[in-house]
Short mmCIF file of C-alpha atoms (C1' of nucleotides) in Angstrom, two decimals:
data_model
loop_
_atom_site.label_atom_id
_atom_site.label_comp_id
_atom_site.label_asym_id
_atom_site.label_seq_id
_atom_site.Cartn_x
_atom_site.Cartn_y
_atom_site.Cartn_z
CA UNK F 179 -4.63 -11.62 -42.31
CA UNK F 180 -5.13 -11.70 -46.06
CA UNK F 181 -7.09 -14.41 -47.79
CA UNK F 182 -6.16 -15.86 -51.21
CA UNK F 183 -8.78 -13.59 -52.75
CA UNK F 184 -7.03 -10.57 -51.31
CA UNK F 185 -9.67 -9.54 -48.84
CA UNK F 186 -8.80 -8.71 -45.25
CA UNK F 187 -10.12 -10.65 -42.27
CA UNK F 188 -9.95 -9.93 -38.58
CA UNK F 189 -6.90 -11.61 -37.07
CA UNK F 190 -7.56 -14.52 -34.80
CA UNK F 191 -5.30 -16.35 -32.37
CA UNK F 192 -3.49 -19.33 -33.84
CA UNK F 193 -4.72 -21.80 -31.25
CA UNK F 194 -8.41 -21.36 -32.10
CA UNK F 195 -8.86 -20.63 -35.78
CA UNK F 196 -12.51 -21.67 -35.64
CA UNK F 197 -14.87 -18.72 -35.66
CA UNK F 198 -16.60 -18.24 -32.35
CA UNK F 199 -20.28 -19.16 -32.26
CA UNK F 200 -22.45 -16.54 -30.65
CA UNK F 201 -24.13 -17.74 -27.46
CA UNK F 202 -27.83 -18.46 -27.66
CA UNK F 203 -30.29 -16.11 -26.12
CA UNK F 204 -30.23 -16.37 -22.34
CA UNK F 205 -26.73 -17.86 -22.41
CA UNK F 206 -24.98 -14.51 -22.50
CA UNK F 207 -23.47 -15.17 -19.09
CA UNK F 208 -21.26 -17.86 -20.57
CA UNK F 209 -19.00 -15.25 -22.12
CA UNK F 210 -18.39 -13.84 -18.64
CA UNK F 211 -17.03 -17.21 -17.53
CA UNK F 212 -14.93 -17.46 -20.64
CA UNK F 213 -13.44 -14.03 -19.97
CA UNK F 214 -12.36 -15.08 -16.46
CA UNK F 215 -10.89 -18.34 -17.74
CA UNK F 216 -9.01 -16.59 -20.51
CA UNK F 217 -7.74 -13.87 -18.20
CA UNK F 218 -6.46 -16.59 -15.86
CA UNK F 219 -4.68 -18.30 -18.74
CA UNK F 220 -3.07 -15.05 -19.89
CA UNK F 221 -1.90 -14.33 -16.36
CA UNK F 222 -0.46 -17.81 -15.99
CA UNK F 223 1.41 -17.71 -19.28
CA UNK F 224 2.62 -14.13 -19.17
CA UNK F 225 3.42 -13.99 -15.49
CA UNK F 226 2.15 -10.48 -14.93
CA UNK F 227 -1.33 -9.02 -14.40
CA UNK F 228 -0.27 -6.19 -16.71
CA UNK F 229 -0.69 -8.56 -19.62
CA UNK F 230 -4.35 -9.05 -18.78
CA UNK F 231 -5.70 -6.18 -20.86
CA UNK F 232 -9.21 -5.95 -22.23
CA UNK F 233 -7.80 -6.14 -25.73
CA UNK F 234 -5.64 -9.18 -25.03
CA UNK F 235 -8.54 -11.06 -23.47
CA UNK F 236 -10.84 -10.18 -26.37
CA UNK F 237 -8.19 -11.18 -28.91
CA UNK F 238 -7.72 -14.60 -27.29
CA UNK F 239 -11.42 -15.33 -27.17
CA UNK F 240 -12.09 -13.93 -30.61
CA UNK F 241 -14.61 -11.25 -29.65
CA UNK F 242 -14.70 -7.50 -29.96
CA UNK F 243 -13.01 -5.71 -27.08
CA UNK F 244 -16.19 -3.84 -26.33
CA UNK F 245 -18.11 -7.04 -25.73
CA UNK F 246 -16.38 -7.34 -22.38
CA UNK F 247 -18.24 -4.34 -21.02
CA UNK F 248 -21.48 -6.31 -20.93
CA UNK F 249 -19.88 -8.57 -18.34
CA UNK F 250 -17.34 -6.51 -16.41
CA UNK F 251 -17.26 -2.86 -15.46
CA UNK F 252 -13.56 -2.55 -16.16
CA UNK F 253 -10.21 -4.29 -16.28
CA UNK F 254 -9.90 -4.39 -12.51
CA UNK F 255 -13.20 -6.22 -12.17
CA UNK F 256 -11.82 -9.00 -14.35
CA UNK F 257 -8.74 -9.39 -12.19
CA UNK F 258 -10.89 -9.41 -9.08
CA UNK F 259 -12.99 -12.20 -10.57
CA UNK F 260 -9.83 -14.14 -11.41
CA UNK F 261 -8.54 -13.76 -7.85
CA UNK F 262 -11.89 -14.71 -6.33
CA UNK F 263 -12.13 -17.85 -8.39
CA UNK F 264 -8.54 -18.78 -7.53
CA UNK F 265 -9.20 -18.28 -3.83
CA UNK F 266 -12.11 -20.66 -4.05
CA UNK F 267 -9.94 -23.28 -5.80
CA UNK F 268 -7.13 -22.91 -3.31
CA UNK F 269 -9.46 -23.26 -0.37
CA UNK F 270 -11.19 -26.27 -1.88
CA UNK F 271 -7.87 -27.97 -2.62
CA UNK F 272 -6.64 -27.41 0.92
CA UNK F 273 -9.83 -28.55 2.62
CA UNK F 274 -10.33 -31.56 0.36
CA UNK F 275 -6.79 -32.79 0.87
CA UNK F 276 -7.25 -33.50 4.55
CA UNK F 277 -10.94 -34.37 4.43
CA UNK F 278 -10.67 -38.14 4.59
CA UNK F 279 -7.93 -38.41 7.20
CA UNK F 280 -8.53 -39.47 10.79
CA UNK F 281 -5.25 -38.46 12.37
CA UNK F 282 -5.38 -34.72 13.12
CA UNK F 283 -1.67 -34.24 12.43
CA UNK F 284 -1.92 -36.00 9.09
CA UNK F 285 -4.97 -33.91 8.26
CA UNK F 286 -3.20 -30.68 9.13
CA UNK F 287 -0.13 -31.62 7.14
CA UNK F 288 -2.13 -32.72 4.09
CA UNK F 289 -4.01 -29.44 3.99
CA UNK F 290 -0.80 -27.45 4.30
CA UNK F 291 0.88 -29.49 1.61
CA UNK F 292 -2.04 -28.96 -0.75
CA UNK F 293 -1.97 -25.24 -0.04
CA UNK F 294 1.71 -24.97 -0.88
CA UNK F 295 1.39 -27.21 -3.91
CA UNK F 296 -1.35 -25.02 -5.30
CA UNK F 297 0.69 -21.88 -4.73
CA UNK F 298 3.79 -23.36 -6.33
CA UNK F 299 1.80 -24.69 -9.28
CA UNK F 300 0.07 -21.35 -9.86
CA UNK F 301 2.59 -18.78 -8.69
CA UNK F 302 1.19 -15.79 -10.56
CA UNK F 303 -2.37 -16.56 -9.60
CA UNK F 304 -1.27 -16.96 -6.01
CA UNK F 305 0.59 -13.65 -6.14
CA UNK F 306 -2.49 -11.93 -7.52
CA UNK F 307 -4.60 -13.18 -4.62
CA UNK F 308 -2.36 -11.43 -2.16
CA UNK F 309 -1.94 -8.22 -4.07
CA UNK F 310 -3.44 -5.47 -1.95
CA UNK F 311 -7.11 -4.99 -2.64
CA UNK F 312 -7.66 -8.15 -4.58
CA UNK F 313 -10.27 -10.35 -2.86
CA UNK F 314 -11.31 -7.59 -0.54
CA UNK F 315 -7.72 -7.80 0.64
CA UNK F 316 -7.86 -11.39 1.80
CA UNK F 317 -9.66 -12.86 4.76
CA UNK F 318 -11.13 -10.04 6.83
CA UNK F 319 -13.48 -10.71 9.68
CA UNK F 320 -13.02 -10.59 13.41
CA UNK F 321 -12.06 -13.27 15.86
CA UNK F 322 -13.73 -12.59 19.14
CA UNK F 323 -12.09 -13.54 22.41
CA UNK F 324 -11.22 -17.19 22.74
CA UNK F 325 -12.78 -18.12 19.44
CA UNK F 326 -10.69 -20.06 16.99
CA UNK F 327 -12.51 -19.01 13.86
CA UNK F 328 -13.16 -15.95 11.77
CA UNK F 329 -16.73 -15.02 10.97
CA UNK F 330 -16.86 -13.43 7.57
CA UNK F 331 -19.79 -15.13 5.94
CA UNK F 332 -18.98 -16.98 2.77
CA UNK F 333 -15.57 -15.49 2.03
CA UNK F 334 -13.52 -18.39 0.64
CA UNK F 335 -10.26 -17.01 2.01
CA UNK F 336 -11.74 -16.87 5.51
CA UNK F 337 -13.04 -20.40 5.01
CA UNK F 338 -9.53 -21.50 4.12
CA UNK F 339 -8.00 -19.95 7.18
CA UNK F 340 -10.75 -21.35 9.36
CA UNK F 341 -9.96 -24.81 8.07
CA UNK F 342 -6.36 -24.35 9.10
CA UNK F 343 -7.30 -22.95 12.50
CA UNK F 344 -9.66 -25.84 13.11
CA UNK F 345 -6.99 -28.36 12.12
CA UNK F 346 -4.55 -26.84 14.60
CA UNK F 347 -7.22 -26.73 17.29
CA UNK F 348 -7.99 -30.40 16.64
CA UNK F 349 -4.35 -31.29 17.21
CA UNK F 350 -4.36 -29.31 20.40
CA UNK F 351 -7.58 -30.97 21.59
CA UNK F 352 -6.15 -34.40 20.82
CA UNK F 353 -3.11 -33.59 22.91
CA UNK F 354 -0.71 -33.97 20.00
CA UNK F 355 -0.05 -30.24 19.84
CA UNK F 356 1.25 -28.12 22.72
CA UNK F 357 -0.62 -25.12 21.35
CA UNK F 358 -2.47 -23.03 23.90
CA UNK F 359 -3.60 -20.51 21.28
CA UNK F 360 -4.61 -22.36 18.12
CA UNK F 361 -5.66 -19.16 16.39
CA UNK F 362 -2.30 -17.45 16.88
CA UNK F 363 -0.43 -20.60 15.99
CA UNK F 364 -2.51 -21.10 12.87
CA UNK F 365 -1.55 -17.59 11.83
CA UNK F 366 2.11 -18.50 12.30
CA UNK F 367 1.67 -21.66 10.22
CA UNK F 368 -0.04 -19.65 7.53
CA UNK F 369 2.85 -17.18 7.48
CA UNK F 370 5.31 -20.02 7.16
CA UNK F 371 3.38 -21.58 4.29
CA UNK F 372 3.03 -18.23 2.57
CA UNK F 373 6.73 -17.55 2.89
CA UNK F 374 7.59 -21.01 1.66
CA UNK F 375 5.27 -20.70 -1.33
CA UNK F 376 6.33 -17.25 -2.44
CA UNK F 377 10.05 -17.54 -1.83
CA UNK F 378 10.43 -20.90 -3.51
CA UNK F 379 8.89 -19.61 -6.69
CA UNK F 380 10.72 -16.31 -6.86
CA UNK F 381 14.36 -17.14 -6.49
CA UNK F 382 17.17 -19.38 -7.45
CA UNK F 383 18.54 -20.79 -4.24
CA UNK F 384 19.94 -24.10 -3.00
CA UNK F 385 16.67 -24.97 -1.30
CA UNK F 386 16.83 -27.80 1.21
CA UNK F 387 14.56 -30.82 0.79
CA UNK F 388 11.02 -29.55 0.17
CA UNK F 389 9.11 -31.99 2.31
CA UNK F 390 11.48 -31.74 5.26
CA UNK F 391 11.15 -27.95 5.11
CA UNK F 392 7.37 -28.12 4.97
CA UNK F 393 7.24 -30.50 7.93
CA UNK F 394 9.62 -28.35 9.91
CA UNK F 395 7.40 -25.31 9.29
CA UNK F 396 4.13 -27.03 10.11
CA UNK F 397 5.27 -29.12 13.07
CA UNK F 398 7.27 -26.34 14.71
CA UNK F 399 4.73 -23.59 14.24
CA UNK F 400 1.73 -25.76 15.19
CA UNK F 401 3.72 -27.06 18.16
CA UNK F 402 3.19 -30.68 17.21
CA UNK F 403 4.77 -33.03 19.75
CA UNK F 404 7.59 -35.15 18.37
CA UNK F 405 5.89 -38.42 19.15
CA UNK F 406 2.86 -37.46 17.06
CA UNK F 407 4.75 -36.39 13.93
CA UNK F 408 3.97 -38.44 10.86
CA UNK R 417 1.47 26.24 -17.31
CA UNK R 418 0.82 29.71 -18.63
CA UNK R 419 2.68 32.78 -17.39
CA UNK R 420 1.06 36.21 -16.95
CA UNK R 421 2.58 37.19 -20.29
CA UNK R 422 0.72 34.37 -21.94
CA UNK R 423 3.74 32.30 -22.90
CA UNK R 424 3.87 28.59 -22.19
CA UNK R 425 6.40 26.96 -19.90
CA UNK R 426 7.23 23.33 -19.28
CA UNK R 427 5.27 22.02 -16.30
CA UNK R 428 7.23 21.27 -13.19
CA UNK R 429 6.25 19.30 -10.10
CA UNK R 430 4.79 21.36 -7.30
CA UNK R 431 7.23 20.14 -4.66
CA UNK R 432 10.32 21.51 -6.41
CA UNK R 433 9.49 24.66 -8.34
CA UNK R 434 13.16 25.68 -8.41
CA UNK R 435 14.74 25.07 -11.78
CA UNK R 436 17.23 22.25 -11.70
CA UNK R 437 20.88 23.25 -11.89
CA UNK R 438 22.85 21.27 -14.39
CA UNK R 439 25.57 19.12 -12.84
CA UNK R 440 29.14 20.33 -13.34
CA UNK R 441 31.45 18.55 -15.69
CA UNK R 442 32.49 15.17 -14.31
CA UNK R 443 29.51 15.10 -11.97
CA UNK R 444 27.15 13.62 -14.52
CA UNK R 445 26.87 10.47 -12.46
CA UNK R 446 24.91 12.33 -9.82
CA UNK R 447 21.81 12.35 -11.99
CA UNK R 448 21.97 8.55 -12.05
CA UNK R 449 21.72 8.49 -8.26
CA UNK R 450 18.90 11.00 -8.36
CA UNK R 451 17.01 8.82 -10.83
CA UNK R 452 17.22 5.81 -8.51
CA UNK R 453 16.16 7.86 -5.50
CA UNK R 454 13.22 9.36 -7.37
CA UNK R 455 12.15 6.00 -8.77
CA UNK R 456 12.20 4.61 -5.23
CA UNK R 457 10.05 7.49 -4.02
CA UNK R 458 7.55 7.02 -6.85
CA UNK R 459 7.34 3.31 -6.10
CA UNK R 460 6.81 3.96 -2.40
CA UNK R 461 4.09 6.54 -2.93
CA UNK R 462 2.25 4.88 -5.81
CA UNK R 463 2.54 1.32 -4.60
CA UNK R 464 3.17 -0.21 -7.99
CA UNK R 465 6.28 -0.53 -10.17
CA UNK R 466 4.03 0.33 -13.11
CA UNK R 467 4.07 3.93 -11.96
CA UNK R 468 7.82 4.07 -12.33
CA UNK R 469 7.90 5.20 -15.95
CA UNK R 470 10.71 7.07 -17.62
CA UNK R 471 8.42 10.03 -18.07
CA UNK R 472 7.25 10.06 -14.47
CA UNK R 473 10.79 9.92 -13.14
CA UNK R 474 11.93 12.69 -15.47
CA UNK R 475 8.92 14.83 -14.58
CA UNK R 476 9.63 14.54 -10.84
CA UNK R 477 13.29 15.44 -11.22
CA UNK R 478 12.63 18.16 -13.73
CA UNK R 479 14.70 16.82 -16.60
CA UNK R 480 13.92 15.76 -20.13
CA UNK R 481 12.83 12.14 -20.41
CA UNK R 482 15.64 11.41 -22.81
CA UNK R 483 18.27 12.44 -20.27
CA UNK R 484 17.67 9.15 -18.49
CA UNK R 485 19.18 7.20 -21.33
CA UNK R 486 22.65 8.49 -20.48
CA UNK R 487 22.36 6.64 -17.19
CA UNK R 488 20.14 3.63 -17.73
CA UNK R 489 19.60 1.41 -20.73
CA UNK R 490 15.88 1.19 -20.15
CA UNK R 491 13.07 1.27 -17.62
CA UNK R 492 13.88 -2.19 -16.32
CA UNK R 493 17.44 -1.16 -15.51
CA UNK R 494 16.10 1.57 -13.23
CA UNK R 495 13.92 -0.90 -11.35
CA UNK R 496 16.83 -3.26 -11.01
CA UNK R 497 18.94 -0.48 -9.53
CA UNK R 498 16.13 0.35 -7.11
CA UNK R 499 15.89 -3.28 -6.01
CA UNK R 500 19.66 -3.62 -5.66
CA UNK R 501 19.93 -0.56 -3.49
CA UNK R 502 17.01 -1.72 -1.34
CA UNK R 503 18.59 -5.13 -0.88
CA UNK R 504 21.74 -3.47 0.37
CA UNK R 505 19.75 -1.37 2.86
CA UNK R 506 17.76 -4.33 4.08
CA UNK R 507 20.88 -6.40 4.60
CA UNK R 508 22.67 -3.58 6.39
CA UNK R 509 19.70 -2.96 8.67
CA UNK R 510 19.48 -6.63 9.59
CA UNK R 511 23.18 -7.11 10.20
CA UNK R 512 23.61 -3.86 12.11
CA UNK R 513 20.69 -4.60 14.42
CA UNK R 514 22.34 -7.58 16.02
CA UNK R 515 25.94 -6.39 15.72
CA UNK R 516 26.52 -5.21 19.28
CA UNK R 517 24.77 -8.05 21.08
CA UNK R 518 26.61 -10.79 22.92
CA UNK R 519 23.79 -13.28 23.45
CA UNK R 520 23.37 -15.28 20.24
CA UNK R 521 19.62 -15.61 20.69
CA UNK R 522 19.23 -11.86 21.23
CA UNK R 523 21.39 -11.25 18.17
CA UNK R 524 19.33 -13.60 16.01
CA UNK R 525 16.08 -12.07 17.18
CA UNK R 526 17.27 -8.49 16.69
CA UNK R 527 18.34 -9.23 13.12
CA UNK R 528 15.02 -10.89 12.35
CA UNK R 529 13.08 -8.04 13.89
CA UNK R 530 15.01 -5.48 11.84
CA UNK R 531 14.38 -7.51 8.69
CA UNK R 532 10.66 -7.61 9.29
CA UNK R 533 10.52 -3.95 10.30
CA UNK R 534 12.23 -2.93 7.11
CA UNK R 535 9.86 -5.02 5.03
CA UNK R 536 6.79 -3.66 6.79
CA UNK R 537 8.04 -0.08 6.53
CA UNK R 538 8.82 -0.41 2.82
CA UNK R 539 6.29 -2.93 1.56
CA UNK R 540 6.43 -2.04 -2.11
CA UNK R 541 10.19 -1.90 -2.17
CA UNK R 542 10.29 -5.25 -0.41
CA UNK R 543 7.84 -6.71 -2.90
CA UNK R 544 9.95 -5.46 -5.80
CA UNK R 545 13.03 -7.21 -4.41
CA UNK R 546 11.29 -10.54 -4.61
CA UNK R 547 9.67 -10.07 -7.97
CA UNK R 548 11.10 -12.69 -10.29
CA UNK R 549 14.26 -11.55 -11.98
CA UNK R 550 14.88 -8.50 -9.86
CA UNK R 551 18.24 -8.73 -8.11
CA UNK R 552 19.36 -11.64 -10.21
CA UNK R 553 16.40 -13.40 -8.65
CA UNK R 554 17.59 -13.04 -5.09
CA UNK R 555 20.47 -14.81 -3.36
CA UNK R 556 21.90 -17.39 -5.72
CA UNK R 557 25.06 -19.27 -4.94
CA UNK R 558 25.66 -22.80 -3.79
CA UNK R 559 25.99 -24.24 -0.32
CA UNK R 560 28.41 -27.11 -0.42
CA UNK R 561 28.02 -30.06 1.91
CA UNK R 562 28.08 -29.19 5.58
CA UNK R 563 28.77 -25.53 4.96
CA UNK R 564 26.45 -23.03 6.56
CA UNK R 565 27.02 -20.19 4.10
CA UNK R 566 26.41 -19.32 0.50
CA UNK R 567 29.32 -18.19 -1.62
CA UNK R 568 28.11 -15.68 -4.14
CA UNK R 569 30.71 -12.95 -3.94
CA UNK R 570 29.40 -9.56 -2.99
CA UNK R 571 25.71 -10.16 -3.55
CA UNK R 572 23.96 -8.26 -0.73
CA UNK R 573 21.05 -10.66 -0.61
CA UNK R 574 23.44 -13.59 -0.13
CA UNK R 575 25.22 -11.59 2.55
CA UNK R 576 21.90 -11.09 4.31
CA UNK R 577 21.04 -14.75 4.27
CA UNK R 578 24.54 -15.66 5.39
CA UNK R 579 24.14 -13.38 8.38
CA UNK R 580 20.98 -15.22 9.33
CA UNK R 581 22.56 -18.62 8.80
CA UNK R 582 25.55 -17.63 10.91
CA UNK R 583 23.27 -16.37 13.69
CA UNK R 584 21.40 -19.67 13.76
CA UNK R 585 24.66 -21.61 13.68
CA UNK R 586 25.96 -19.53 16.59
CA UNK R 587 22.90 -20.47 18.63
CA UNK R 588 23.45 -24.08 17.79
CA UNK R 589 27.13 -23.90 18.70
CA UNK R 590 26.29 -22.23 22.01
CA UNK R 591 23.90 -25.06 22.81
CA UNK R 592 20.87 -22.77 22.97
CA UNK R 593 19.44 -24.12 19.73
CA UNK R 594 18.66 -27.74 19.05
CA UNK R 595 19.37 -27.22 15.36
CA UNK R 596 21.40 -29.93 13.67
CA UNK R 597 21.20 -28.24 10.28
CA UNK R 598 21.56 -24.48 10.73
CA UNK R 599 21.40 -23.88 6.98
CA UNK R 600 18.07 -25.63 6.56
CA UNK R 601 16.68 -24.06 9.71
CA UNK R 602 17.83 -20.61 8.61
CA UNK R 603 15.90 -21.15 5.40
CA UNK R 604 12.81 -21.99 7.44
CA UNK R 605 13.26 -18.88 9.57
CA UNK R 606 13.66 -16.81 6.42
CA UNK R 607 10.44 -18.25 5.03
CA UNK R 608 8.63 -17.43 8.22
CA UNK R 609 9.90 -13.86 8.22
CA UNK R 610 9.04 -13.44 4.57
CA UNK R 611 5.54 -14.75 5.12
CA UNK R 612 5.07 -12.55 8.15
CA UNK R 613 6.31 -9.46 6.29
CA UNK R 614 4.28 -9.95 3.13
CA UNK R 615 1.04 -11.15 4.69
CA UNK R 616 0.88 -8.46 7.34
CA UNK R 617 1.14 -5.74 4.75
CA UNK R 618 -1.28 -7.17 2.23
CA UNK R 619 -4.41 -7.93 4.17
CA UNK R 620 -6.88 -6.82 6.75
CA UNK R 621 -6.90 -9.50 9.38
CA UNK R 622 -7.17 -9.71 13.18
CA UNK R 623 -3.44 -10.27 13.53
CA UNK R 624 -2.28 -11.55 16.90
CA UNK R 625 0.34 -9.58 18.84
CA UNK R 626 3.20 -8.79 16.47
CA UNK R 627 6.10 -9.44 18.76
CA UNK R 628 4.71 -12.69 20.10
CA UNK R 629 4.19 -13.87 16.53
CA UNK R 630 7.72 -12.92 15.54
CA UNK R 631 9.19 -14.70 18.54
CA UNK R 632 7.11 -17.79 17.87
CA UNK R 633 8.37 -17.87 14.29
CA UNK R 634 12.02 -17.33 15.13
CA UNK R 635 12.25 -19.48 18.25
CA UNK R 636 10.31 -22.39 16.81
CA UNK R 637 11.98 -22.44 13.43
CA UNK R 638 15.50 -21.89 14.79
CA UNK R 639 14.78 -24.53 17.44
CA UNK R 640 15.75 -22.23 20.31
CA UNK R 641 15.51 -24.02 23.66
CA UNK R 642 12.88 -22.58 25.99
CA UNK R 643 15.36 -21.72 28.72
CA UNK R 644 17.38 -19.55 26.34
CA UNK R 645 14.48 -17.52 24.98
CA UNK R 646 14.74 -13.80 25.70
"C1'" DT B 142 47.80 34.68 -19.87
"C1'" DG B 143 44.62 33.95 -23.58
"C1'" DT B 144 41.86 31.24 -26.65
"C1'" DA B 145 40.17 27.38 -29.62
"C1'" DC B 146 37.87 23.36 -29.15
"C1'" DA B 147 36.53 18.70 -27.56
"C1'" DT B 148 33.64 16.95 -24.28
"C1'" DC B 149 30.05 16.59 -21.22
"C1'" DA B 150 25.25 17.15 -19.47
"C1'" DG B 151 21.23 17.58 -20.96
"C1'" DT B 152 17.27 19.16 -24.54
"C1'" DG B 153 13.01 18.94 -27.36
"C1'" DA B 154 10.35 17.50 -31.18
"C1'" DA B 155 8.58 13.59 -33.15
"C1'" DC B 156 7.34 8.68 -34.00
"C1'" DG B 157 4.37 4.67 -33.56
"C1'" DC B 158 2.04 1.69 -30.27
"C1'" DG B 159 -1.35 -0.50 -27.40
"C1'" DC B 160 -4.32 0.80 -24.31
"C1'" DG B 161 -9.32 1.85 -22.01
"C1'" DT B 162 -13.42 3.67 -23.16
"C1'" DT B 163 -17.42 5.95 -26.00
"C1'" DC B 164 -20.84 5.57 -29.23
"C1'" DA B 165 -24.08 4.24 -32.58
"C1'" DC B 166 -25.05 0.11 -34.57
"C1'" DT B 167 -26.43 -5.08 -36.32
"C1'" DG B 168 -28.52 -9.28 -36.88
"C1'" DA B 169 -30.25 -13.52 -34.92
"C1'" DT B 170 -33.75 -15.35 -31.74
"C1'" DG B 171 -37.36 -16.09 -28.96
"C1'" DT B 172 -42.12 -14.63 -27.83
"C1'" DA B 173 -46.71 -12.30 -27.78
"C1'" DC B 174 -50.54 -12.05 -30.39
"C1'" DT W 549 -50.02 -21.57 -37.73
"C1'" DG W 550 -47.97 -17.32 -39.03
"C1'" DT W 551 -45.77 -12.98 -38.20
"C1'" DA W 552 -44.31 -8.52 -36.00
"C1'" DC W 553 -41.25 -7.02 -32.81
"C1'" DA W 554 -38.61 -6.47 -28.47
"C1'" DT W 555 -34.59 -8.21 -26.68
"C1'" DC W 556 -30.27 -10.11 -26.43
"C1'" DA W 557 -25.36 -10.92 -27.77
"C1'" DG W 558 -22.13 -8.91 -29.76
"C1'" DT W 559 -19.80 -5.44 -33.41
"C1'" DG W 560 -16.58 -1.93 -35.30
"C1'" DA W 561 -14.94 2.61 -35.90
"C1'" DA W 562 -13.08 6.19 -33.42
"C1'" DC W 563 -11.19 9.02 -29.57
"C1'" DG W 564 -7.47 10.70 -26.68
"C1'" DC W 565 -3.72 9.29 -23.66
"C1'" DG W 566 0.74 8.16 -21.81
"C1'" DC W 567 4.14 5.49 -22.95
"C1'" DG W 568 9.28 4.03 -24.68
"C1'" DT W 569 12.38 5.25 -27.88
"C1'" DT W 570 14.83 7.78 -31.96
"C1'" DC W 571 17.19 11.55 -33.59
"C1'" DA W 572 19.54 15.70 -34.34
"C1'" DC W 573 20.72 19.22 -31.45
"C1'" DT W 574 22.60 22.98 -27.68
"C1'" DG W 575 25.25 25.44 -24.63
"C1'" DA W 576 28.32 25.54 -20.70
"C1'" DT W 577 32.88 23.98 -19.09
"C1'" DG W 578 37.19 22.43 -18.61
"C1'" DT W 579 41.68 21.72 -20.97
"C1'" DA W 580 45.50 21.65 -24.38
"C1'" DC W 581 48.28 24.63 -26.48
#
DNA sequence: TGTACATCAGTGAACGCGCGTTCACTGATGTAC
DNA sequence: TGTACATCAGTGAACGCGCGTTCACTGATGTAC
C-alpha cells in the first residue's frame, strides 16, 4: 500500500481499514477471543482448515503474526479452540431447542432438528469438530452397565450426547418408544443425524424431502411408536 | 546421502533402494497408475490429503517431481484419481458382497456390512471421497418420479447407491420391507451407514456392539419386518 | 540387414511463495513510593 | 501530588523449509527407409 506521499504502509484487510486499537492493560485476553473468532470466520469462508494459518489470522485482525504466540502455542491450538467453541454452540443449540417442550417425542425431534440445522449451517465447522483429535476426539467417557449417560465431566460433546440419550430414555419411559436400550438407540440416532448432516452438505444428489428424512431417521432409530409420532 | 567415495547421490526411500527401471516405450501410462497407488498409500499412512504432495509422491516412487506432469495436470488431479479409484473399489465391494445371496434381506445386509467395513478399513480414503468436489461431488444424477434408480451413466458412486436402492426395493417387493418409497428409504439407510462409518473412526466412545448397531440401522431404516430379520 | 531419426519417458536446476517460528525490541500504562 | 519503573500488549525483521511450477534438456528405443 502506497500513500499519496509515496511512503509505504502495512497492508490491511479491506473490510476493516481502521487501525486496530491496542487493548488496555489487563485486557490482553481479548485478543485471544478475537483470534478464535477470526479463525472461525476464515474457516467458514474458505472451507478448509488449511486456510487458517497464523499469518492469515493476523492479517485479518490487523496484528503482527507473532502476537498470536502470546495467546496460543501454535496453529493447532487455535483450531482446537475453534472446535471446542463450536462444540459448545452445537450442544447449546440442541439442548435449548427442546428445552421448553413437554412431549418427549417433540423434545427429541426438536433437539435432533437443531443439531442437523447447526451442522448444515456450519458445515466446515462441523467437519472440523469430527476431525480426529479435535476436541479430544469427541465425547469420550465411559457408560457403565445399565447407565444411560456418559460421565466425562464438563465436556460439551458428552453433554450433547447425554441430552440425546436422556431424550430417548424419556420416550422409552413414557411408553412412546419401544427402546429397551436407550443408550444404544441414541447412538444409532446420532449416527443417522451425523450421516444426514455430512452427506447433505457434501454432495449434489436428488435428496428426498428434508423433514420427512429427518423424521424417518429419528423415529425409526429411536423406535418411536407410530401413534406417538408428531 | 553420501557414498564412501564422498560423492553425493539423490536420496531414495528406504523401502525401495533399488533404482527404478524406466518404462519401455508405449508403457509410459504405467507411471500414472503408480502415482495413484503411491498417493493412496501416502494418504492411508499419513491420514491427511495434505501429505499427498507432488514431491512426496515423486520421492516415494523414486522419480523426479516434474515427471508427474506428464500424467496429471496438478496435485488436485491426483487426489481426484485416488478418490475415483476408491469409489470404484467401494462400490465393487458392496455389490459383490450380496451378489450370491438369495434372501433379499441377507443381500441388503451383506452389502451394507461390506460398505461399512470398507469405510472403517480405509477411513482416510473414505473421507476423501466425500470431501466436497472430489468425485464430481459424489453421485449426481436425477431420479425421476417413481423410479428407484439414479441415471448418471457409469459413475461408480451412482452405481453403488443404485445397488442399495435396488436391494431395498427388492425387500419391499418381496413383502419383507414395509417401505413404500424405496428410494427415500435407501437414502436414509445410506445416511445411517455413512454416519456409522465416519463416527466410529473419528472418536473414542463406548460404542455398543457393532453388528447390533449395523442391524438396527439397516433394519429400521429399510423398514424390514421383524419376522424377516436375519 | 543396417542406420538415421523422431518419439517417448523421464531429468535436474531454478524460481518465487507463503508458511511457522525465533529473536530482540518498543512504547503505553498502571502502580509503588 | 508527582515521578520512576515494572509490566503488559504487541512489533518487525529475519530464518529456513517444503512446496508447485517453469524451463531447457537427455538418453534409450522403436521405426521408416
